[in-house]
PDB file of C-alpha atoms in Angstrom:
ATOM      1  CA  MET A   1      -3.642   5.766 -10.134  1.00 92.00           C
ATOM      2  CA  HIS A   2      -5.887   4.122 -12.971  1.00 95.00           C
ATOM      3  CA  PHE A   3      -2.467   3.300 -15.449  1.00 96.00           C
ATOM      4  CA  LEU A   4       0.645   4.666 -16.746  1.00 96.00           C
ATOM      5  CA  LEU A   5       1.668   4.673 -20.357  1.00 96.00           C
ATOM      6  CA  LEU A   6       5.013   5.589 -21.960  1.00 96.00           C
ATOM      7  CA  PHE A   7       4.820   6.527 -25.918  1.00 96.00           C
ATOM      8  CA  SER A   8       7.263   8.011 -28.356  1.00 95.00           C
ATOM      9  CA  ARG A   9       5.863  10.818 -30.295  1.00 94.00           C
ATOM     10  CA  GLN A  10       5.048   8.571 -33.115  1.00 95.00           C
ATOM     11  CA  GLY A  11       2.464   6.988 -31.143  1.00 94.00           C
ATOM     12  CA  LYS A  12       4.500   3.708 -30.206  1.00 96.00           C
ATOM     13  CA  LEU A  13       3.658   1.983 -27.247  1.00 96.00           C
ATOM     14  CA  ARG A  14       6.832   1.471 -25.310  1.00 95.00           C
ATOM     15  CA  LEU A  15       5.205   0.600 -21.600  1.00 95.00           C
ATOM     16  CA  GLN A  16       2.231  -0.139 -19.866  1.00 96.00           C
ATOM     17  CA  LYS A  17       1.228  -0.985 -16.562  1.00 96.00           C
ATOM     18  CA  TRP A  18      -2.281  -1.076 -15.278  1.00 96.00           C
ATOM     19  CA  PHE A  19      -3.052  -0.826 -11.997  1.00 94.00           C
ATOM     20  CA  THR A  20      -7.064  -1.452 -12.112  1.00 93.00           C
ATOM     21  CA  PRO A  21      -8.519  -4.236 -13.883  1.00 94.00           C
ATOM     22  CA  VAL A  22      -9.190  -3.545 -17.442  1.00 93.00           C
ATOM     23  CA  THR A  23     -10.125  -6.060 -20.231  1.00 96.00           C
ATOM     24  CA  ASP A  24      -7.775  -6.251 -22.991  1.00 96.00           C
ATOM     25  CA  ARG A  25      -9.823  -4.497 -25.813  1.00 97.00           C
ATOM     26  CA  GLU A  26     -10.767  -1.587 -23.042  1.00 96.00           C
ATOM     27  CA  LYS A  27      -6.889  -1.260 -22.774  1.00 96.00           C
ATOM     28  CA  LYS A  28      -6.302  -0.712 -26.674  1.00 97.00           C
ATOM     29  CA  LYS A  29      -9.296   1.815 -26.620  1.00 97.00           C
ATOM     30  CA  VAL A  30      -7.608   4.094 -23.727  1.00 96.00           C
ATOM     31  CA  ILE A  31      -4.191   3.827 -25.028  1.00 96.00           C
ATOM     32  CA  ARG A  32      -5.739   4.929 -28.871  1.00 96.00           C
ATOM     33  CA  ASP A  33      -7.475   7.628 -26.843  1.00 96.00           C
ATOM     34  CA  MET A  34      -4.305   9.080 -24.887  1.00 96.00           C
ATOM     35  CA  MET A  35      -2.140   8.931 -28.183  1.00 96.00           C
ATOM     36  CA  MET A  36      -4.960  11.058 -29.850  1.00 96.00           C
ATOM     37  CA  LEU A  37      -5.424  13.127 -27.149  1.00 95.00           C
ATOM     38  CA  VAL A  38      -1.551  13.864 -25.841  1.00 96.00           C
ATOM     39  CA  LEU A  39       0.031  13.522 -29.211  1.00 95.00           C
ATOM     40  CA  PRO A  40      -1.390  16.441 -30.754  1.00 95.00           C
ATOM     41  CA  ARG A  41      -1.158  19.317 -27.985  1.00 94.00           C
ATOM     42  CA  LEU A  42       1.176  22.155 -28.506  1.00 93.00           C
ATOM     43  CA  PRO A  43       4.226  22.174 -25.659  1.00 87.00           C
ATOM     44  CA  ARG A  44       3.402  25.151 -23.839  1.00 90.00           C
ATOM     45  CA  SER A  45      -0.313  23.412 -23.318  1.00 91.00           C
ATOM     46  CA  SER A  46      -1.651  22.253 -19.935  1.00 93.00           C
ATOM     47  CA  ASN A  47      -0.051  19.035 -18.532  1.00 94.00           C
ATOM     48  CA  PHE A  48      -3.314  18.044 -17.223  1.00 95.00           C
ATOM     49  CA  LEU A  49      -6.445  16.724 -19.537  1.00 94.00           C
ATOM     50  CA  GLN A  50     -10.443  15.929 -18.346  1.00 94.00           C
ATOM     51  CA  TRP A  51     -11.098  12.431 -19.922  1.00 94.00           C
ATOM     52  CA  LYS A  52     -14.286  10.694 -19.462  1.00 93.00           C
ATOM     53  CA  ASP A  53     -13.995  10.022 -15.505  1.00 93.00           C
ATOM     54  CA  LEU A  54     -10.728  10.509 -15.180  1.00 95.00           C
ATOM     55  CA  LYS A  55      -7.525  13.080 -14.839  1.00 96.00           C
ATOM     56  CA  ILE A  56      -5.145  12.665 -16.908  1.00 96.00           C
ATOM     57  CA  VAL A  57      -1.838  14.080 -16.279  1.00 96.00           C
ATOM     58  CA  TYR A  58       1.155  13.725 -18.858  1.00 96.00           C
ATOM     59  CA  LYS A  59       4.643  14.936 -19.362  1.00 96.00           C
ATOM     60  CA  ARG A  60       7.016  14.484 -22.178  1.00 94.00           C
ATOM     61  CA  TYR A  61      10.670  14.116 -21.904  1.00 93.00           C
ATOM     62  CA  ALA A  62      12.554  14.241 -24.808  1.00 88.00           C
ATOM     63  CA  SER A  63      10.631  11.759 -27.345  1.00 90.00           C
ATOM     64  CA  LEU A  64       8.634   9.892 -24.417  1.00 94.00           C
ATOM     65  CA  TYR A  65       5.341  10.442 -23.018  1.00 96.00           C
ATOM     66  CA  PHE A  66       4.510   9.359 -19.661  1.00 97.00           C
ATOM     67  CA  CYS A  67       0.759   9.315 -19.379  1.00 97.00           C
ATOM     68  CA  ALA A  68      -1.454   8.914 -15.949  1.00 96.00           C
ATOM     69  CA  GLY A  69      -4.763   8.210 -16.039  1.00 96.00           C
ATOM     70  CA  LEU A  70      -6.180   9.492 -12.141  1.00 95.00           C
ATOM     71  CA  GLU A  71      -9.127   9.481 -10.257  1.00 94.00           C
ATOM     72  CA  ASN A  72     -10.828  12.563  -9.941  1.00 92.00           C
ATOM     73  CA  GLN A  73     -10.033  13.648  -6.130  1.00 93.00           C
ATOM     74  CA  ASP A  74      -6.214  13.096  -6.921  1.00 93.00           C
ATOM     75  CA  ASN A  75      -3.974  15.382  -6.788  1.00 93.00           C
ATOM     76  CA  GLU A  76      -2.275  16.322 -10.489  1.00 94.00           C
ATOM     77  CA  LEU A  77       0.907  17.725  -9.056  1.00 95.00           C
ATOM     78  CA  LEU A  78       1.456  14.450  -6.830  1.00 94.00           C
ATOM     79  CA  ALA A  79       0.832  12.913 -10.273  1.00 94.00           C
ATOM     80  CA  LEU A  80       3.529  15.159 -12.088  1.00 95.00           C
ATOM     81  CA  GLU A  81       5.798  14.712  -9.404  1.00 95.00           C
ATOM     82  CA  VAL A  82       5.437  10.793  -9.674  1.00 94.00           C
ATOM     83  CA  LEU A  83       5.930  10.721 -12.929  1.00 95.00           C
ATOM     84  CA  HIS A  84       9.014  12.923 -12.941  1.00 95.00           C
ATOM     85  CA  ARG A  85      10.203  10.648  -9.974  1.00 94.00           C
ATOM     86  CA  TYR A  86      10.216   7.761 -12.277  1.00 94.00           C
ATOM     87  CA  VAL A  87      12.165   9.205 -15.013  1.00 94.00           C
ATOM     88  CA  GLU A  88      14.998  10.667 -11.868  1.00 93.00           C
ATOM     89  CA  LEU A  89      15.091   6.715 -10.983  1.00 93.00           C
ATOM     90  CA  LEU A  90      15.461   6.025 -14.939  1.00 93.00           C
ATOM     91  CA  ASP A  91      17.999   8.637 -15.586  1.00 93.00           C
ATOM     92  CA  LYS A  92      20.025   7.314 -12.610  1.00 91.00           C
ATOM     93  CA  TYR A  93      19.637   3.458 -13.588  1.00 91.00           C
ATOM     94  CA  PHE A  94      20.637   4.012 -17.445  1.00 91.00           C
ATOM     95  CA  GLY A  95      22.169   7.329 -17.404  1.00 89.00           C
ATOM     96  CA  ASN A  96      20.525  10.071 -18.959  1.00 87.00           C
ATOM     97  CA  VAL A  97      17.963   7.372 -20.185  1.00 89.00           C
ATOM     98  CA  CYS A  98      16.419   7.555 -23.719  1.00 88.00           C
ATOM     99  CA  GLU A  99      13.582   6.131 -25.544  1.00 92.00           C
ATOM    100  CA  LEU A 100      15.905   3.072 -26.797  1.00 92.00           C
ATOM    101  CA  ASP A 101      16.871   1.920 -22.958  1.00 92.00           C
ATOM    102  CA  ILE A 102      13.170   1.888 -22.642  1.00 92.00           C
ATOM    103  CA  ILE A 103      12.942  -0.605 -25.672  1.00 92.00           C
ATOM    104  CA  PHE A 104      15.485  -2.725 -25.138  1.00 94.00           C
ATOM    105  CA  ASN A 105      15.753  -3.076 -21.599  1.00 92.00           C
ATOM    106  CA  PHE A 106      12.468  -2.846 -20.871  1.00 92.00           C
ATOM    107  CA  GLU A 107      12.101  -5.608 -18.043  1.00 92.00           C
ATOM    108  CA  LYS A 108      14.621  -3.132 -15.946  1.00 93.00           C
ATOM    109  CA  ALA A 109      12.032  -0.189 -16.543  1.00 93.00           C
ATOM    110  CA  TYR A 110       9.140  -2.078 -15.316  1.00 93.00           C
ATOM    111  CA  PHE A 111      11.579  -3.650 -12.572  1.00 92.00           C
ATOM    112  CA  ILE A 112      12.247  -0.209 -11.225  1.00 92.00           C
ATOM    113  CA  LEU A 113       8.194   1.043 -11.695  1.00 93.00           C
ATOM    114  CA  ASP A 114       7.519  -1.743  -9.736  1.00 91.00           C
ATOM    115  CA  GLU A 115       9.959  -1.361  -7.107  1.00 89.00           C
ATOM    116  CA  PHE A 116       8.554   2.599  -6.977  1.00 87.00           C
ATOM    117  CA  LEU A 117       5.061   1.929  -7.222  1.00 88.00           C
ATOM    118  CA  MET A 118       2.417  -0.520  -5.883  1.00 87.00           C
ATOM    119  CA  GLY A 119      -1.204  -0.866  -7.114  1.00 85.00           C
ATOM    120  CA  GLY A 120      -1.006   2.796  -8.163  1.00 84.00           C
ATOM    121  CA  GLU A 121       0.274   4.521  -5.026  1.00 86.00           C
ATOM    122  CA  VAL A 122       3.759   5.370  -4.350  1.00 85.00           C
ATOM    123  CA  LEU A 123       5.496   2.617  -2.643  1.00 83.00           C
ATOM    124  CA  GLU A 124       9.076   4.100  -1.893  1.00 81.00           C
ATOM    125  CA  THR A 125       9.718   7.975  -2.302  1.00 79.00           C
ATOM    126  CA  SER A 126      13.519   7.327  -1.545  1.00 80.00           C
ATOM    127  CA  LYS A 127      15.315   7.238  -4.851  1.00 83.00           C
ATOM    128  CA  LEU A 128      18.343   6.112  -2.455  1.00 87.00           C
ATOM    129  CA  ALA A 129      16.349   2.929  -1.449  1.00 86.00           C
ATOM    130  CA  VAL A 130      14.789   2.076  -4.994  1.00 86.00           C
ATOM    131  CA  GLY A 131      18.204   2.525  -6.298  1.00 83.00           C
ATOM    132  CA  ALA A 132      19.847   0.292  -3.674  1.00 88.00           C
ATOM    133  CA  SER A 133      16.813  -2.692  -4.407  1.00 87.00           C
ATOM    134  CA  ILE A 134      17.950  -2.609  -8.365  1.00 86.00           C
ATOM    135  CA  GLU A 135      21.360  -3.009  -7.331  1.00 88.00           C
ATOM    136  CA  GLU A 136      20.667  -6.005  -5.235  1.00 89.00           C
ATOM    137  CA  ALA A 137      18.276  -7.451  -7.922  1.00 87.00           C
ATOM    138  CA  ASP A 138      21.625  -7.260 -10.428  1.00 86.00           C
ATOM    139  CA  THR A 139      23.622  -8.255  -8.456  1.00 87.00           C
ATOM    140  CA  LEU A 140      21.282 -11.559  -8.264  1.00 86.00           C
ATOM    141  CA  GLN A 141      20.882 -11.645 -11.663  1.00 82.00           C
ATOM    142  CA  GLU A 142      24.347 -11.793 -12.581  1.00 83.00           C
ATOM    143  CA  GLU A 143      25.207 -14.901 -10.007  1.00 81.00           C
ATOM    144  CA  ALA A 144      21.806 -16.475 -10.679  1.00 67.00           C
ATOM    145  CA  PRO A 145      23.665 -18.096 -14.354  1.00 62.00           C
ATOM    146  CA  ASP A 146      26.722 -19.584 -11.886  1.00 56.00           C
ATOM    147  CA  SER A 147      24.285 -21.701  -9.701  1.00 53.00           C
ATOM    148  CA  CYS A 148      20.510 -22.251  -9.628  1.00 53.00           C
ATOM    149  CA  VAL A 149      18.434 -24.570  -7.314  1.00 54.00           C
ATOM    150  CA  THR A 150      17.196 -27.448  -8.676  1.00 53.00           C
ATOM    151  CA  GLU A 151      13.244 -28.116  -7.824  1.00 55.00           C
ATOM    152  CA  ARG A 152      14.828 -31.119  -5.428  1.00 55.00           C
ATOM    153  CA  GLY A 153      17.263 -28.529  -4.337  1.00 54.00           C
ATOM    154  CA  ASP A 154      20.301 -29.493  -5.419  1.00 54.00           C
ATOM    155  CA  THR A 155      22.585 -26.873  -6.604  1.00 49.00           C
ATOM    156  CA  GLN A 156      23.443 -26.808 -10.058  1.00 50.00           C
ATOM    157  CA  THR A 157      26.638 -25.676 -11.812  1.00 46.00           C
ATOM    158  CA  HIS A 158      26.946 -24.857 -15.327  1.00 44.00           C
ATOM    159  CA  THR A 159      30.401 -24.763 -17.017  1.00 43.00           C
ATOM    160  CA  SER A 160      29.370 -22.797 -19.587  1.00 40.00           C
ATOM    161  CA  PRO A 161      25.864 -21.734 -21.443  1.00 40.00           C
ATOM    162  CA  ARG A 162      26.760 -24.175 -24.501  1.00 37.00           C
ATOM    163  CA  ALA A 163      28.115 -26.764 -22.269  1.00 39.00           C
ATOM    164  CA  ARG A 164      25.365 -30.008 -21.791  1.00 37.00           C
ATOM    165  CA  THR A 165      27.158 -31.103 -18.919  1.00 40.00           C
ATOM    166  CA  HIS A 166      26.180 -30.563 -15.526  1.00 38.00           C
ATOM    167  CA  THR A 167      27.610 -30.565 -12.116  1.00 37.00           C
ATOM    168  CA  TYR A 168      25.221 -31.924  -9.200  1.00 37.00           C
ATOM    169  CA  ILE A 169      26.343 -31.083  -5.991  1.00 41.00           C
TER     170      ILE A 169
END
């Protein structure tokens, strides 16, 4: 997989992940081309396109399009399943994911994607394993503001987010 894009029906990019090195200028062109190819397609059209030297696989869920660019030898149905699995993971985490969840929690959407895919290949197929690592990260994130380690290795405790006094141990 070369890239994964999420964009709305209105043509707003919501998430992008590039698995191959591409310049910013090329990224903008690819994003624009994907939106111009995918958005005007009829709902009952094929979810597979040929674009330049890549296969494009996309799927619409509610108001979002999930779009992936593949090598010619890659399996389109497997890519469609990867997109669906990502949506299932988002649904599990957010509880029926919607576009606003992606907008306001984009860091979680990227984290879930990173737990699922690495370098454009499926890293973990188990929804339970991905869910467990997300829960673990959430737990660590909740605990992090209470105490953090300074550069010297000391533990620093904050009494409140606005307080300027710190207790050093």
